[in-house]
Short mmCIF file of C-alpha atoms and ligand atoms in Angstrom, two decimals:
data_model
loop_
_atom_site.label_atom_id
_atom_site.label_comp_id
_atom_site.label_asym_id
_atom_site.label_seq_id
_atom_site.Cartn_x
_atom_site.Cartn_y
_atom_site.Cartn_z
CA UNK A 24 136.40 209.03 39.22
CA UNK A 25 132.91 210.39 38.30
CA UNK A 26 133.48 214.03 37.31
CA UNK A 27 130.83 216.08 36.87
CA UNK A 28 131.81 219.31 34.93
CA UNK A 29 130.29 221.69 32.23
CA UNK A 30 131.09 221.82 28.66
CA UNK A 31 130.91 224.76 25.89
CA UNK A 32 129.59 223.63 23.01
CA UNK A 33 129.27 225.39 19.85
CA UNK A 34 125.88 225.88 17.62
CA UNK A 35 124.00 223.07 19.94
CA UNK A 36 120.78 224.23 18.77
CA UNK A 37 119.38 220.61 18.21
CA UNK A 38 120.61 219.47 20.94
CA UNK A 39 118.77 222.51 22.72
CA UNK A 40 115.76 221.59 21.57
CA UNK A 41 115.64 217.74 22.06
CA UNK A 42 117.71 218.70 25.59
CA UNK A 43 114.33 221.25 26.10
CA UNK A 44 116.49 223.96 26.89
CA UNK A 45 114.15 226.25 24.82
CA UNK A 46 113.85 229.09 27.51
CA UNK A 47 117.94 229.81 28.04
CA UNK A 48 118.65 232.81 26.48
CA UNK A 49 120.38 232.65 22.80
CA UNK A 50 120.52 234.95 20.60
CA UNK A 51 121.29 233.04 16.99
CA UNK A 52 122.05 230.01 15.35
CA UNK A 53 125.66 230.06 16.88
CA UNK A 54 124.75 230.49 20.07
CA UNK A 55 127.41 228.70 22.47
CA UNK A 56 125.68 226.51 25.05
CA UNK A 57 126.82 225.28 28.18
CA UNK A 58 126.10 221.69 29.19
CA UNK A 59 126.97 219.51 32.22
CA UNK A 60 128.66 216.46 31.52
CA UNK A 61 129.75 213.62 33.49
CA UNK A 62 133.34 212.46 32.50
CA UNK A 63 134.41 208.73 34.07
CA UNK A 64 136.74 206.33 32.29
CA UNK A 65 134.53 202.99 33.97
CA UNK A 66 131.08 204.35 32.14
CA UNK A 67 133.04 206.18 29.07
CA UNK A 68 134.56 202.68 28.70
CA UNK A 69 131.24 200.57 28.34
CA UNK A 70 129.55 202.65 26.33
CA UNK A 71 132.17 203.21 23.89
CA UNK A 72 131.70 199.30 24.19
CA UNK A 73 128.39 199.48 23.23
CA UNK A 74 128.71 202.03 20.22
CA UNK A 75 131.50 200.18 19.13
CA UNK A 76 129.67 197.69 16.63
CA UNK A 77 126.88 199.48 16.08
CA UNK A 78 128.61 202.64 14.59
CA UNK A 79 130.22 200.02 12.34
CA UNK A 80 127.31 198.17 11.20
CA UNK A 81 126.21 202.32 10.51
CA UNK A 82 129.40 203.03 8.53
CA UNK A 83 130.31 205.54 11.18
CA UNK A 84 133.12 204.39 12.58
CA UNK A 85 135.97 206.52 10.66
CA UNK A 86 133.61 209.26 11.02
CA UNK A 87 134.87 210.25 14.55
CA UNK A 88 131.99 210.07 16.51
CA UNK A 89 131.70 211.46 19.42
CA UNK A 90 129.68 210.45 22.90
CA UNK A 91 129.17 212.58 25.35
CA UNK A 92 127.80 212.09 28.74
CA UNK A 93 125.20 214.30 30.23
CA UNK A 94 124.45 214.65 33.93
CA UNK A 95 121.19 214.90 33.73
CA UNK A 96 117.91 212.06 35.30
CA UNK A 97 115.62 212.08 32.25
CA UNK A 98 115.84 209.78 29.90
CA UNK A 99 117.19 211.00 26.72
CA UNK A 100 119.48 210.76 24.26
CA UNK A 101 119.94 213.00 21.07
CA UNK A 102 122.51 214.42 18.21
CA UNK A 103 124.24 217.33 16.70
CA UNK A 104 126.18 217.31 13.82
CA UNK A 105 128.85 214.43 14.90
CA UNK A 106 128.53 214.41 18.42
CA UNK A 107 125.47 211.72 20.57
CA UNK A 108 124.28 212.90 23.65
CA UNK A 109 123.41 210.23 26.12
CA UNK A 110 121.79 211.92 29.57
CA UNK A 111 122.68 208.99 32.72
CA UNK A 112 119.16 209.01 32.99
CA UNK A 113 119.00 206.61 29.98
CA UNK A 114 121.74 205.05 31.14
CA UNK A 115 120.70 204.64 34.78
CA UNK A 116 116.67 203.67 33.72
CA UNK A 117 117.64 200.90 31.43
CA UNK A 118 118.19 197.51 32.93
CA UNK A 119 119.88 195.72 30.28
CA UNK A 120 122.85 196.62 27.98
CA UNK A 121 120.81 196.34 25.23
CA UNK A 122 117.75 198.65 25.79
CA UNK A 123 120.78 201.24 25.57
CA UNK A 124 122.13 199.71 22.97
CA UNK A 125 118.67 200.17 21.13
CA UNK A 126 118.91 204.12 21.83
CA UNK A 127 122.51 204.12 20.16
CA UNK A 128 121.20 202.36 17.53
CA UNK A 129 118.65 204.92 17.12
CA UNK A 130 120.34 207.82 17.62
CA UNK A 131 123.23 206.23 14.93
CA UNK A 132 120.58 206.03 12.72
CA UNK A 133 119.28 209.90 12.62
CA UNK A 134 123.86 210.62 11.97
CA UNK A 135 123.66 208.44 9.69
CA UNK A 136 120.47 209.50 7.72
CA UNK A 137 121.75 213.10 8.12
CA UNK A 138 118.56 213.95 9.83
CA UNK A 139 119.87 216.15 12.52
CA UNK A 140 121.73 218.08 10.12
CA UNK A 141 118.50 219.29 8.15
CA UNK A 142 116.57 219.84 11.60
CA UNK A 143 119.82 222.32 12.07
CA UNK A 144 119.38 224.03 8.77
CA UNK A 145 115.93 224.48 9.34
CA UNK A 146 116.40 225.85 12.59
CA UNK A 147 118.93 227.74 11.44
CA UNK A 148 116.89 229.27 8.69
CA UNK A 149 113.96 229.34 10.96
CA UNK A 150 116.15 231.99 14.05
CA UNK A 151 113.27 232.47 16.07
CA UNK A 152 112.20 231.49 19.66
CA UNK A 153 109.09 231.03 18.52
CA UNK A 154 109.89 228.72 16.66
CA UNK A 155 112.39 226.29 18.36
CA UNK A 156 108.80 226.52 21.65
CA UNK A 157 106.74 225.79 18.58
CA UNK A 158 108.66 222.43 17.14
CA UNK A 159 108.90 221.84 20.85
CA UNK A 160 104.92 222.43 21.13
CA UNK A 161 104.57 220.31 18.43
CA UNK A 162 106.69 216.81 19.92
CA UNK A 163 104.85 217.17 23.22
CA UNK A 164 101.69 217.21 21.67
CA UNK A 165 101.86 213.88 19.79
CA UNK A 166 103.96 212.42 22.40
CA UNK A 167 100.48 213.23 24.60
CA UNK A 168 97.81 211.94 21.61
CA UNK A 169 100.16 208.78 21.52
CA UNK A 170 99.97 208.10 25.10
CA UNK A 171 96.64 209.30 25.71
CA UNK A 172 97.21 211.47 28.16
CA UNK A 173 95.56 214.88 28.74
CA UNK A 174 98.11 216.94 30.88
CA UNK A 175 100.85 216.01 28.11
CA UNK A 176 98.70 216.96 25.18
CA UNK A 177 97.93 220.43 26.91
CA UNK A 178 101.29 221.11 28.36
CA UNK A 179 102.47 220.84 24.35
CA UNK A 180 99.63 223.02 23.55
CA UNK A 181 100.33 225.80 25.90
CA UNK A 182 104.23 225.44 24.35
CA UNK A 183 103.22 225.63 20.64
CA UNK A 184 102.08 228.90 21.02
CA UNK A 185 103.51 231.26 19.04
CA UNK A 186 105.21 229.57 16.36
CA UNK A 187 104.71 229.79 12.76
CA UNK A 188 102.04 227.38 11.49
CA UNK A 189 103.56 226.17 8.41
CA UNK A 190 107.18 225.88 9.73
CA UNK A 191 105.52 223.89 12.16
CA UNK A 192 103.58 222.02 9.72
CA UNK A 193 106.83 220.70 7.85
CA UNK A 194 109.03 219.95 11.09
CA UNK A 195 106.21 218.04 12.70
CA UNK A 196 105.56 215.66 9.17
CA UNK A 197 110.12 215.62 8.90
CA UNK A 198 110.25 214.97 12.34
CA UNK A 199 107.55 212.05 11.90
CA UNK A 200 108.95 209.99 8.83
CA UNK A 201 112.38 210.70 10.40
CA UNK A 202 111.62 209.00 13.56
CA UNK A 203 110.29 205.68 11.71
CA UNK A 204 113.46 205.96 9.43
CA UNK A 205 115.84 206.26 12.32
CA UNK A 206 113.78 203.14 13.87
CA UNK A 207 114.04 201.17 10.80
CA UNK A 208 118.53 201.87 10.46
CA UNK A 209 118.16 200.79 14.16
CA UNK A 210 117.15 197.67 13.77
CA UNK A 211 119.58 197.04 10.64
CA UNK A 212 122.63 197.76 12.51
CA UNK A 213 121.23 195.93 15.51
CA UNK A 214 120.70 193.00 13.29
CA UNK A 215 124.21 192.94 11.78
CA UNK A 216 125.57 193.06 14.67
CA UNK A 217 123.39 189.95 15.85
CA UNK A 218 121.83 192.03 18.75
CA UNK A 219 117.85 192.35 19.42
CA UNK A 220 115.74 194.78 19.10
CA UNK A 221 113.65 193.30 22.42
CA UNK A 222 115.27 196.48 24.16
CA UNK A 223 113.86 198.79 21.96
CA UNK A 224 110.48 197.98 22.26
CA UNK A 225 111.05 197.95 26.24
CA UNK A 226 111.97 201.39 26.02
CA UNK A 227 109.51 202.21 23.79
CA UNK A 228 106.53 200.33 26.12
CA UNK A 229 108.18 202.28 28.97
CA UNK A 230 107.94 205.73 27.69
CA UNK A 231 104.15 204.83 26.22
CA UNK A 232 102.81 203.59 29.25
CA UNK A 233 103.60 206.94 30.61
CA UNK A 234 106.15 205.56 33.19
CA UNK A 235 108.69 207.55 32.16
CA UNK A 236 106.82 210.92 33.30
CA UNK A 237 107.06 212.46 36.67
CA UNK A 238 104.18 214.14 37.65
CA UNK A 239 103.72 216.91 35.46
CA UNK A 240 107.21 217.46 33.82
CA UNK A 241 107.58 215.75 30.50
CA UNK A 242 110.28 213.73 29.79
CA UNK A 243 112.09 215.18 27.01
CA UNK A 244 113.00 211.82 25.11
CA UNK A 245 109.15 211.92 24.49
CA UNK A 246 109.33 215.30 23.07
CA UNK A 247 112.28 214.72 20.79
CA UNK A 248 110.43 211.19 19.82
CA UNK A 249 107.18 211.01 19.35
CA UNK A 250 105.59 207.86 20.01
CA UNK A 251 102.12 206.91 18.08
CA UNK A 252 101.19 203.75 18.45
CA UNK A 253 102.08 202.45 14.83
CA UNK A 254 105.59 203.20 15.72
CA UNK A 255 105.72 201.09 18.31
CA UNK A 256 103.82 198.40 16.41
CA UNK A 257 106.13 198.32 13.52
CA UNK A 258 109.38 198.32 15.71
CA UNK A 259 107.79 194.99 17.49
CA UNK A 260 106.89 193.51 14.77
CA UNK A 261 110.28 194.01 13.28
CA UNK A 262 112.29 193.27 16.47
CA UNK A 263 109.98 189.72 16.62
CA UNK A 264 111.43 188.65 13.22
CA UNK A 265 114.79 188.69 13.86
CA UNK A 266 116.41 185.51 14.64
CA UNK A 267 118.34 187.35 17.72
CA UNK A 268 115.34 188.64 18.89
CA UNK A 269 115.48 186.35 22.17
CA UNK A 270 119.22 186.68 22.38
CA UNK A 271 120.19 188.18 26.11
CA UNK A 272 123.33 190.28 26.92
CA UNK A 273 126.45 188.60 27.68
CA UNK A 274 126.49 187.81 31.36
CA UNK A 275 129.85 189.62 31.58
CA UNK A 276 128.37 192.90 29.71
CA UNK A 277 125.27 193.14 31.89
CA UNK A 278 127.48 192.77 34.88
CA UNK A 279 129.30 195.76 33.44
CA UNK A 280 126.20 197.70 33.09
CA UNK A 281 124.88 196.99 36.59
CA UNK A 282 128.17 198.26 37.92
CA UNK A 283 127.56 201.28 35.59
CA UNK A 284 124.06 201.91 37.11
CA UNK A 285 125.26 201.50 40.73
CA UNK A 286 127.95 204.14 40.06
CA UNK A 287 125.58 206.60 38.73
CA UNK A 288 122.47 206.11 41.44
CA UNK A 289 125.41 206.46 43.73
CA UNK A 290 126.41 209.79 42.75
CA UNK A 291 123.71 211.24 41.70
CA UNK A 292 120.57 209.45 43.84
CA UNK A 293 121.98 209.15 46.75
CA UNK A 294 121.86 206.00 49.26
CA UNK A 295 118.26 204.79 49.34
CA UNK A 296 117.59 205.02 45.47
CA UNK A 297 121.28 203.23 45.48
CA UNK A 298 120.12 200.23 47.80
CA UNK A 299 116.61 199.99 45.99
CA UNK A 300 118.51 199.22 42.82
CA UNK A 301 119.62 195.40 43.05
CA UNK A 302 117.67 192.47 44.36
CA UNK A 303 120.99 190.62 45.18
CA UNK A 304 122.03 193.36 48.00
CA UNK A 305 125.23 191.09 48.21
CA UNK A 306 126.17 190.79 45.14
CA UNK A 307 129.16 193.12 43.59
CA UNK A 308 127.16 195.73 42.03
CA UNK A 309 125.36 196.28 44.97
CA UNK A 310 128.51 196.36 46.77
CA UNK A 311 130.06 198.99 44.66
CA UNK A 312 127.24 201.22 44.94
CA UNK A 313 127.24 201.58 48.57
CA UNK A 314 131.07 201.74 48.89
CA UNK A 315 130.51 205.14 46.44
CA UNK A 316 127.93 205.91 48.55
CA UNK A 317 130.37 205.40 51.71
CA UNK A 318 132.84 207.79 50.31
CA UNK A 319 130.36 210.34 48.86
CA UNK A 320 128.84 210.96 52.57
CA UNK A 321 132.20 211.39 53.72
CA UNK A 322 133.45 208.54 56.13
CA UNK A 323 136.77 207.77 54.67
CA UNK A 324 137.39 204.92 56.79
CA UNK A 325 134.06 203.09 56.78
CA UNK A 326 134.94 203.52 52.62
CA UNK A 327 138.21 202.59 52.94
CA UNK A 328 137.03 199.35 54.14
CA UNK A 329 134.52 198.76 51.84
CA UNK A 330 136.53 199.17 48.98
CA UNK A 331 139.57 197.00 50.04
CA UNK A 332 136.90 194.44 50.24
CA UNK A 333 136.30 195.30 47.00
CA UNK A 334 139.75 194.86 45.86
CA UNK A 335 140.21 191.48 47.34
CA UNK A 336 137.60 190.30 45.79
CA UNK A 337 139.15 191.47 42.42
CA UNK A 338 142.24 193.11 42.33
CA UNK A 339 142.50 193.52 38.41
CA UNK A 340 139.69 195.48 38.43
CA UNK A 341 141.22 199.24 37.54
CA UNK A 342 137.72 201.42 39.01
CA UNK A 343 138.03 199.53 42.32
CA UNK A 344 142.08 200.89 42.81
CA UNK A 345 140.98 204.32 41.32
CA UNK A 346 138.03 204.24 43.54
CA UNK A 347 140.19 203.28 46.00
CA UNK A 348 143.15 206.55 44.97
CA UNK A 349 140.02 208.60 46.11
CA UNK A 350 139.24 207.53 48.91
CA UNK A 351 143.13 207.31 49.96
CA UNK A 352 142.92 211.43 48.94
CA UNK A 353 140.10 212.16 51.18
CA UNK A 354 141.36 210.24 54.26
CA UNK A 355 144.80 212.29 53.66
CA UNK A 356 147.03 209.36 52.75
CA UNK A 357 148.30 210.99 49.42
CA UNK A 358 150.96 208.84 49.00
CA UNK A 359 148.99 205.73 49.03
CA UNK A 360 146.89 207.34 46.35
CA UNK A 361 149.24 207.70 44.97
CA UNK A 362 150.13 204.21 44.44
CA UNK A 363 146.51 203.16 43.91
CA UNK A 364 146.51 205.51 40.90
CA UNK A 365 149.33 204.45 39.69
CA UNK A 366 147.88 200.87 39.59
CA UNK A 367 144.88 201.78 38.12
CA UNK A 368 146.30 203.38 35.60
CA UNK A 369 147.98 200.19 34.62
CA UNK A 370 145.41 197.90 34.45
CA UNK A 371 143.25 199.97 32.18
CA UNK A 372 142.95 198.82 29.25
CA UNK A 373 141.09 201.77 27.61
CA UNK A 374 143.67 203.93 28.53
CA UNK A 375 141.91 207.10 29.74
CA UNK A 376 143.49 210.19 30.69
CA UNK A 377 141.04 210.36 33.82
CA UNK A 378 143.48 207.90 35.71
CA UNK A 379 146.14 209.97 34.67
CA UNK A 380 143.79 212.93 36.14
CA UNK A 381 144.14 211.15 39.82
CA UNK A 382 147.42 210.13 39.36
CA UNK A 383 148.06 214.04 38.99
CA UNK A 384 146.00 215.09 41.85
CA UNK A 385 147.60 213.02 44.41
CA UNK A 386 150.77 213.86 43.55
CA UNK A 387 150.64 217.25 43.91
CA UNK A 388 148.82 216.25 47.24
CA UNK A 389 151.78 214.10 48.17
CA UNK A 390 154.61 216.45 47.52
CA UNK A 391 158.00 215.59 47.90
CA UNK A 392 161.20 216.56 45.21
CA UNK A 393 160.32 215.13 42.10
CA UNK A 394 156.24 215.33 42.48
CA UNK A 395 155.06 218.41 40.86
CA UNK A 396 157.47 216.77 37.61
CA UNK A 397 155.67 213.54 38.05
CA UNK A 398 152.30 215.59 38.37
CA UNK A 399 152.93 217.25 35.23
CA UNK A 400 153.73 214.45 33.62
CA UNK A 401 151.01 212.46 34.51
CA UNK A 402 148.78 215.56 33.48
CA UNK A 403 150.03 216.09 30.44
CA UNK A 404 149.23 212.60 29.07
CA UNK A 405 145.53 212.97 30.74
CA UNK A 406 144.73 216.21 28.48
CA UNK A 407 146.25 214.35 25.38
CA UNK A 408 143.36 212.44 25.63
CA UNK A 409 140.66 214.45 27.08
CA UNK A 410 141.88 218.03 26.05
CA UNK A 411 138.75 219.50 27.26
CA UNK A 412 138.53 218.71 30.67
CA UNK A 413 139.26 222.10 32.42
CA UNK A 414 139.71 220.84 36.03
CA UNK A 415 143.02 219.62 35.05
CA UNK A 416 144.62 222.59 33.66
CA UNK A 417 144.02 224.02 37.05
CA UNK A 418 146.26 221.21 38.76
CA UNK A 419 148.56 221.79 35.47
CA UNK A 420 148.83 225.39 36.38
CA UNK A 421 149.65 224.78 39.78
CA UNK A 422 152.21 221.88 39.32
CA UNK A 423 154.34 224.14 36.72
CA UNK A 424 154.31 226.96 39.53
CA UNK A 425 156.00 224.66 42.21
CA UNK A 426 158.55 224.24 39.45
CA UNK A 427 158.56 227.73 38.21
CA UNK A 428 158.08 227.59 35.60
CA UNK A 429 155.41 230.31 35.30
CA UNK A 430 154.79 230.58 31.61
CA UNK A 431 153.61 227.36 30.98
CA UNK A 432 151.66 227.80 34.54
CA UNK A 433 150.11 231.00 32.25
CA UNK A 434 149.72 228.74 28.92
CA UNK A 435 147.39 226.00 30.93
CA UNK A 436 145.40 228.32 32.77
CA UNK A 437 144.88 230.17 29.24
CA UNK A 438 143.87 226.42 27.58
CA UNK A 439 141.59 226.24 30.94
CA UNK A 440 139.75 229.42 30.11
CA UNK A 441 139.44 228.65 26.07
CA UNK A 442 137.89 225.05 27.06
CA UNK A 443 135.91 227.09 29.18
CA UNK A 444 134.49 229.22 26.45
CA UNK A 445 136.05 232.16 28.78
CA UNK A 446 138.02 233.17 25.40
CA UNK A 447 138.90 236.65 26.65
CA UNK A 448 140.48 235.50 29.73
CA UNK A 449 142.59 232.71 27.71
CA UNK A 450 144.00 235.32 25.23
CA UNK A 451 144.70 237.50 28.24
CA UNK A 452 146.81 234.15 29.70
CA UNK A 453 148.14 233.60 26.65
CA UNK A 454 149.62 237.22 25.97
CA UNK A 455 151.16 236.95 29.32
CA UNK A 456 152.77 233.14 29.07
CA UNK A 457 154.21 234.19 25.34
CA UNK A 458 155.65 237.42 26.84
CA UNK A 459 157.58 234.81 28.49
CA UNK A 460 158.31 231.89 26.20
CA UNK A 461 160.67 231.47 23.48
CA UNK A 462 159.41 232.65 19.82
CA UNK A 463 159.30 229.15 17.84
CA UNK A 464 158.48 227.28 20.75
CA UNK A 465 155.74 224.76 20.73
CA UNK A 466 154.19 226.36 23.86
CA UNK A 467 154.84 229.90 22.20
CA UNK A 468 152.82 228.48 18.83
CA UNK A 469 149.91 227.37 20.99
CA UNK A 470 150.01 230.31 23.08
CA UNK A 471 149.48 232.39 19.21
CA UNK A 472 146.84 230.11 18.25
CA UNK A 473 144.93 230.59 21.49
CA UNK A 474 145.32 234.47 20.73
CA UNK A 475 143.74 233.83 17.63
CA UNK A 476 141.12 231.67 18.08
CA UNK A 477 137.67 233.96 17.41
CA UNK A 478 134.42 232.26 18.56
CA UNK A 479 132.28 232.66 16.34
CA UNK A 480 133.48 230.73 13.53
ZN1 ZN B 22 114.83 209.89 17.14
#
């Protein structure tokens, strides 16, 4: 299941400004932003993989970090305060687990150094448009010097208008030694973890070479990282020491990866950029992309036959049965999707509530006595886990309706609107579900704190 939804996050400012959202409208500091984010247990599940060791070779890994997908082509990746952004883009243009890898390392390396955090308080202290288009200005323009070409260098000319000169002065030098510091932690923790640094310096060639523009638009990894060439030299010359440096991805990992990139081409480039991926048009990856591709265009049964196919060939694989739940949904054979879900769900080993999520949705598709309980059930245990995905309080809602039971129907569309950012409408939903529920009750509790919830802080 490859959801695409949107997010409200709170204070993203450096994400807005690595993210080049610089010309949405925000008013301060604490500006809420919006962002679209993919949510899919098969890709949440490798790259969790991926982070894994690295944010423990970081000594992040009790510090609850979070990874968050975005739906978005460019390449780029980026943090705020706890959270790493990772747009498919990155995902999608790197061939091998561990040119990603090399971008978690990097990005691990800014949380760790704390170097996000002081961009933010600079912003923050900073509050102007101005500004944020200046330090934006400011990236492009080295980014252009670096790679030598023009159009770059005067698109980040045109944006650095307007921004104070000595605020841009000390983010541009910060942003410099911060860059080369983040590079350096990088190739620590890929070194612990007995990883190369080869990747790296792929991406790094990639974006230098200027293949990572398209046509005019800059790619906004460039503007967040600014490449001159000693950076790249030092990060080679590092990577080329390391013992691992010629070490290749585990067979089994980059198998994992090219099933991730044939997911995402598939629903998000469509069929030709989909086929264009692979060499080995036979081969499972390959295979899985144009079964998404089957579904996405709508012929359930042409799908349907694909992915059994699919199946046969490995029926332990949980994304084939959930792809499968899907496709069982849209060719109106709820029950079966049921079923499929169900198995999924089983042989996941990472658990995620997004199987749950399907499980849900057919059910309620499926009817019968004891489905809407079932639905709720299976709902429940998919927002213990992902709590902020909003679709599902809508098939929440509607499962505790068929039962009646309107005031917790009223208490998940209020959690709906609060993940939303919509907090008026929740503490409008909430008022009416707690007119309803029993005081001391857990629902009536969250219902209160949902009531309270300002914000702003
Ligand atoms: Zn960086």
């Amino acid at each position: 299941m490859f959801l695409s939804a949107r997010r409200v996050f709170k204070s993203l400012l450096t994400g807005l400004v690595a993210a080049q959202l610089a010309f949405a409208p925000m008013s301060s500091a604490h500006a809420q932003r919006s962002v679209p984010v993919v949510r899919d247990a098969e890709i949440e599940a490798l790259v969790r993989d991926y982070a894994r060791p690295i944010l423990e070779a970081a000594g992040l890994s009790r510090s609850n970090i979070e990874i968050i997908l975005v739906n978005d082509p460019a390449f780029n990746a980026f943090v705020a305060g706890r959270r790493m952004f990772i747009n498919t883009g990155a995902l999608l243009q790197s061939e091998t687990p561990n040119e990603i890898i090399g971008v978690i390392a990097h990005e691990a390396g800014h949380i760790a150094g704390g170097h996000q955090q002081r961009l933010r308080d600079q912003l923050a202290a900073a509050q102007t448009m101005a500004i944020v288009a200046g330090l934006i200005g400011i990236g492009a323009a080295v980014g252009g010097a670096a790679s030598g070409t023009g159009g770059l260098a005067q698109a980040g000319a045109g944006l650095a208008m307007g921004g104070g000169e000595v605020a841009r002065r000390g983010l541009l030098s910060y942003q410099r030694t911060e860059e080369i510091t983040a590079d350096r932690s990088a190739i620590t923790y890929l070194e612990k973890t007995g990883q190369s640094a080869r990747g790296m310096v792929r991406t790094f060639e990639r974006m230098a070479s200027g293949l990572a523009l398209t046509g005019r638009q800059i790619d906004p990894y460039q503007i967040s990282h600014p490449l001159p060439r000693e950076r790249i030299q030092n990060v080679q010359e590092l990577a080329q020491a390391s013992q691992y440096y010629n070490r290749e991805d585990p067979p089994a990992l980059q198998r994992r990866h090219d099933m991730m990139r044939a997911k995402i081409a598939a629903h998000t480039q469509g069929q030709s950029a989909t086929s264009r991926l692979f060499r080995d048009t036979q081969g499972m990856p390959a295979r899985y992309g144009d079964a998404i591709v089957t579904y996405l265009s709508g012929s359930p049964a042409a799908a349907l036959q694909k992915v059994d196919a699919l199946v046969a060939a490995e029926p332990n694989n949980p994304y084939f049965h959930e792809l499968r739940g899907e496709v069982l949904i849209r060719a109106n054979r709820p029950q079966d999707a049921v079923t499929a879900f169900e198995r999924a769900a089983r042989l996941d080993s990472s658990n995620s509530g997004f199987m749950q999520f399907g499980l849900g949705q057919a059910l309620l598709a499926a009817g019968g006595p004891d489905a809407a309980g079932r639905a709720v059930d299976a709902l429940t245990q998919g927002l213990a886990r992902a709590p902020e995905y909003v679709t599902a309080y809508r098939y929440l809602a509607q499962a505790y309706g068929q039962m009646g039971e309107i005031a917790e129907a009223e208490l998940a569309t209020a959690e709906g609107h609060y993940y939303s950012g919509n907090f008026r409408e929740a503490r409008q939903f909430a008022a009416r579900a707690q007119s309803r529920l029993m005081p001391g009750s857990p629902s009536h509790v969250r219902a209160q704190d949902i009531i309270n919830q300002r914000p702003a802080n």
